[in-house]
C-alpha positions as a LaTeX table, in Angstrom:
\begin{tabular}{lrrr}
\hline
Residue & $x$ (\AA) & $y$ (\AA) & $z$ (\AA) \\
\hline
Met1 & 19.41 & 11.21 & $-17.42$ \\
Thr2 & 20.33 & 7.32 & $-16.80$ \\
Asp3 & 17.11 & 5.26 & $-16.36$ \\
Ala4 & 17.97 & 4.52 & $-12.85$ \\
Glu5 & 18.00 & 8.71 & $-12.05$ \\
Lys6 & 14.59 & 8.97 & $-13.62$ \\
Ala7 & 12.96 & 6.40 & $-11.73$ \\
Gln8 & 14.61 & 8.44 & $-8.57$ \\
Phe9 & 13.06 & 11.43 & $-10.11$ \\
Val10 & 9.62 & 10.01 & $-10.62$ \\
Leu11 & 9.99 & 8.25 & $-7.08$ \\
Gly12 & 10.65 & 11.76 & $-5.50$ \\
Val13 & 7.80 & 13.74 & $-7.16$ \\
Tyr14 & 5.15 & 10.84 & $-6.33$ \\
Phe15 & 6.08 & 10.73 & $-2.67$ \\
Arg16 & 6.05 & 14.62 & $-2.32$ \\
Thr17 & 2.96 & 14.93 & $-3.98$ \\
Gln18 & 1.92 & 12.46 & $-1.25$ \\
Ala19 & 3.34 & 14.58 & 1.54 \\
Ala20 & 1.82 & 17.58 & 0.10 \\
Ile21 & $-1.68$ & 15.89 & 0.18 \\
Glu22 & $-1.32$ & 14.88 & 3.85 \\
Lys23 & $-0.05$ & 17.94 & 5.02 \\
Tyr24 & $-2.92$ & 20.03 & 2.45 \\
Leu25 & $-5.88$ & 17.54 & 4.01 \\
Gly26 & $-4.32$ & 17.38 & 7.50 \\
Ala27 & $-5.45$ & 14.26 & 9.83 \\
Asp28 & $-9.45$ & 15.23 & 9.77 \\
Gly29 & $-9.38$ & 15.09 & 5.95 \\
Leu30 & $-7.10$ & 12.32 & 5.04 \\
Pro31 & $-9.95$ & 9.26 & 5.53 \\
Ala32 & $-11.57$ & 10.43 & 2.85 \\
Trp33 & $-8.88$ & 10.87 & 0.43 \\
Thr34 & $-7.70$ & 7.37 & 1.35 \\
Asp35 & $-11.12$ & 6.16 & 0.84 \\
Arg36 & $-11.46$ & 7.72 & $-2.65$ \\
Val37 & $-7.96$ & 6.25 & $-3.38$ \\
Ala38 & $-9.36$ & 2.57 & $-1.97$ \\
Thr39 & $-12.08$ & 3.28 & $-4.41$ \\
Ile40 & $-10.37$ & 3.89 & $-6.98$ \\
Asn41 & $-7.86$ & 0.87 & $-6.48$ \\
Ser42 & $-10.68$ & $-1.34$ & $-5.88$ \\
Glu43 & $-12.61$ & $-0.32$ & $-9.10$ \\
Ala44 & $-9.59$ & $-0.86$ & $-11.50$ \\
Met45 & $-8.81$ & $-4.49$ & $-9.93$ \\
Leu46 & $-12.57$ & $-5.32$ & $-10.30$ \\
Asn47 & $-12.25$ & $-4.61$ & $-13.89$ \\
Arg48 & $-9.28$ & $-5.81$ & $-14.60$ \\
Ile49 & $-9.56$ & $-9.42$ & $-12.24$ \\
Glu50 & $-13.16$ & $-11.15$ & $-12.26$ \\
Asp51 & $-12.00$ & $-14.37$ & $-10.19$ \\
Pro52 & $-12.51$ & $-13.48$ & $-6.16$ \\
Ala53 & $-9.58$ & $-15.49$ & $-5.57$ \\
Gly54 & $-7.47$ & $-13.76$ & $-7.76$ \\
Arg55 & $-8.35$ & $-10.26$ & $-6.36$ \\
Ala56 & $-7.59$ & $-11.50$ & $-3.06$ \\
Arg57 & $-4.08$ & $-12.94$ & $-4.40$ \\
Asp58 & $-3.66$ & $-9.46$ & $-6.16$ \\
Leu59 & $-4.69$ & $-7.23$ & $-3.05$ \\
Leu60 & $-0.88$ & $-7.35$ & $-1.64$ \\
Thr61 & 0.48 & $-7.08$ & $-5.20$ \\
Gly62 & 0.28 & $-3.52$ & $-4.93$ \\
Leu63 & 1.52 & $-2.92$ & $-1.79$ \\
Ala64 & 4.54 & $-5.33$ & $-2.50$ \\
Thr65 & 5.26 & $-3.37$ & $-5.74$ \\
Met66 & 5.51 & $-0.28$ & $-4.10$ \\
Leu67 & 7.93 & $-1.27$ & $-1.41$ \\
Asp68 & 9.91 & $-2.94$ & $-3.98$ \\
Val69 & 10.42 & 0.44 & $-5.55$ \\
Tyr70 & 11.44 & 1.96 & $-2.08$ \\
Gly71 & 14.30 & $-0.91$ & $-1.62$ \\
Ser72 & 12.27 & $-2.73$ & 1.09 \\
Asp73 & 12.81 & $-6.16$ & 2.34 \\
Thr74 & 9.92 & $-8.29$ & 1.69 \\
Val75 & 8.65 & $-11.84$ & 1.33 \\
Arg76 & 5.71 & $-12.97$ & $-0.41$ \\
Thr77 & 4.01 & $-16.46$ & 0.50 \\
Asp78 & 1.15 & $-17.80$ & $-1.50$ \\
Glu79 & $-1.00$ & $-21.14$ & 0.37 \\
Pro80 & $-3.94$ & $-22.52$ & $-1.01$ \\
Arg81 & $-6.28$ & $-20.51$ & 1.07 \\
Ser82 & $-4.42$ & $-17.11$ & 2.00 \\
Thr83 & $-1.56$ & $-15.33$ & 0.77 \\
Ser84 & 1.01 & $-13.10$ & 2.76 \\
Leu85 & 3.51 & $-10.58$ & 2.26 \\
Ala86 & 5.93 & $-10.24$ & 5.00 \\
Val87 & 8.15 & $-6.65$ & 5.35 \\
Arg88 & 11.14 & $-7.20$ & 7.09 \\
Arg89 & 12.57 & $-3.76$ & 6.32 \\
Cys90 & 10.27 & $-1.07$ & 5.11 \\
Gly91 & 12.44 & 1.23 & 2.81 \\
Ile92 & 9.51 & 3.86 & 2.64 \\
Tyr93 & 10.91 & 4.65 & 6.40 \\
Asp94 & 14.50 & 5.25 & 4.87 \\
Tyr95 & 13.20 & 7.27 & 1.88 \\
Arg96 & 11.25 & 9.50 & 4.41 \\
Glu97 & 13.85 & 10.22 & 6.46 \\
Arg98 & 16.04 & 11.10 & 3.29 \\
Ala99 & 13.25 & 13.43 & 2.28 \\
Gln100 & 12.80 & 15.29 & 5.68 \\
Ala101 & 16.47 & 15.98 & 5.92 \\
Gln102 & 16.10 & 17.54 & 2.21 \\
Gly103 & 13.18 & 19.89 & 3.57 \\
Val104 & 9.91 & 17.72 & 2.78 \\
Glu105 & 7.13 & 18.51 & 5.90 \\
Leu106 & 6.01 & 15.09 & 6.69 \\
Thr107 & 2.75 & 15.27 & 8.49 \\
Leu108 & 2.18 & 11.49 & 9.33 \\
Arg109 & 4.18 & 10.21 & 12.34 \\
Arg110 & 5.02 & 7.07 & 10.13 \\
Pro111 & 3.94 & 5.80 & 6.59 \\
Cys112 & 1.93 & 3.13 & 8.33 \\
Glu113 & $-0.93$ & 5.46 & 8.89 \\
Tyr114 & $-1.90$ & 5.65 & 5.31 \\
Cys115 & $-0.73$ & 2.33 & 4.31 \\
Val116 & $-2.74$ & 0.34 & 6.44 \\
Asp117 & $-6.04$ & 2.22 & 6.39 \\
Leu118 & $-5.53$ & 2.25 & 2.50 \\
His119 & $-5.31$ & $-1.76$ & 2.22 \\
His120 & $-8.30$ & $-2.30$ & 4.66 \\
Arg121 & $-10.35$ & 0.06 & 2.90 \\
Thr122 & $-9.47$ & $-1.37$ & $-0.16$ \\
Ala123 & $-10.06$ & $-5.00$ & 1.23 \\
Asp124 & $-13.18$ & $-4.08$ & 2.46 \\
Lys125 & $-14.50$ & $-2.88$ & $-0.89$ \\
Leu126 & $-13.61$ & $-5.95$ & $-2.38$ \\
Gly127 & $-15.05$ & $-8.18$ & 0.27 \\
Val128 & $-11.82$ & $-9.88$ & 1.03 \\
Thr129 & $-10.54$ & $-10.64$ & 4.32 \\
Val130 & $-6.81$ & $-8.72$ & 5.50 \\
Ala131 & $-4.93$ & $-8.35$ & 8.95 \\
His132 & $-1.96$ & $-7.12$ & 9.42 \\
Glu133 & 0.55 & $-6.79$ & 12.27 \\
Leu134 & 2.75 & $-3.94$ & 12.86 \\
Gly135 & 6.49 & $-3.98$ & 14.33 \\
Glu136 & 9.23 & $-1.28$ & 13.90 \\
Arg137 & 9.77 & $-0.81$ & 10.23 \\
Ser138 & 8.25 & $-3.59$ & 9.54 \\
Cys139 & 4.79 & $-5.41$ & 9.29 \\
His140 & 3.19 & $-9.01$ & 8.20 \\
Trp141 & $-0.06$ & $-8.93$ & 5.87 \\
Thr142 & $-2.00$ & $-11.75$ & 5.54 \\
Val143 & $-5.20$ & $-11.93$ & 2.92 \\
Gln144 & $-7.53$ & $-14.97$ & 3.15 \\
Val145 & $-8.13$ & $-16.44$ & $-0.42$ \\
Pro146 & $-11.83$ & $-17.53$ & $-1.25$ \\
Glu147 & $-12.74$ & $-21.02$ & $-2.87$ \\
Ala148 & $-13.17$ & $-20.58$ & $-6.68$ \\
Gly149 & $-16.54$ & $-21.40$ & $-7.42$ \\
Pro150 & $-19.71$ & $-19.95$ & $-8.67$ \\
Gly151 & $-21.55$ & $-17.59$ & $-5.87$ \\
Asn152 & $-18.47$ & $-16.33$ & $-4.77$ \\
Asp153 & $-18.23$ & $-12.76$ & $-5.98$ \\
Leu154 & $-19.19$ & $-9.90$ & $-4.41$ \\
Pro155 & $-22.80$ & $-9.07$ & $-3.48$ \\
\hline
\end{tabular}
């Protein structure tokens, strides 16, 4: 197997696992799952990044990386007091369509149903302000970056 084939295999396993979790939990159980994943993500970030400004800037890094794996068209912009991620075309949509054509059952109408909830819950657990705007197969995220300094950590 080539490296590209291995990457696609792993991506397929991840995608099918997430689709199975969504189907098994259903609409009523998904928020608890999303909250658990947000807890894991936020605890890992708190252990990895001490600075609240660094955590705010890093919030979109995981999303940008995941979108890149799916071949999305994204632009990241860092300003002194904010960081943003513009997703001009979400490759997860394309992947979902191919997977569904191959028989994968999809529970969620749009991948945004999971993604938006996850990132807002993670931000809340970190004390970070995040905003998003959804388009059709696109979105825009903005995270406010707190000023660095003493007393600017989580309560």
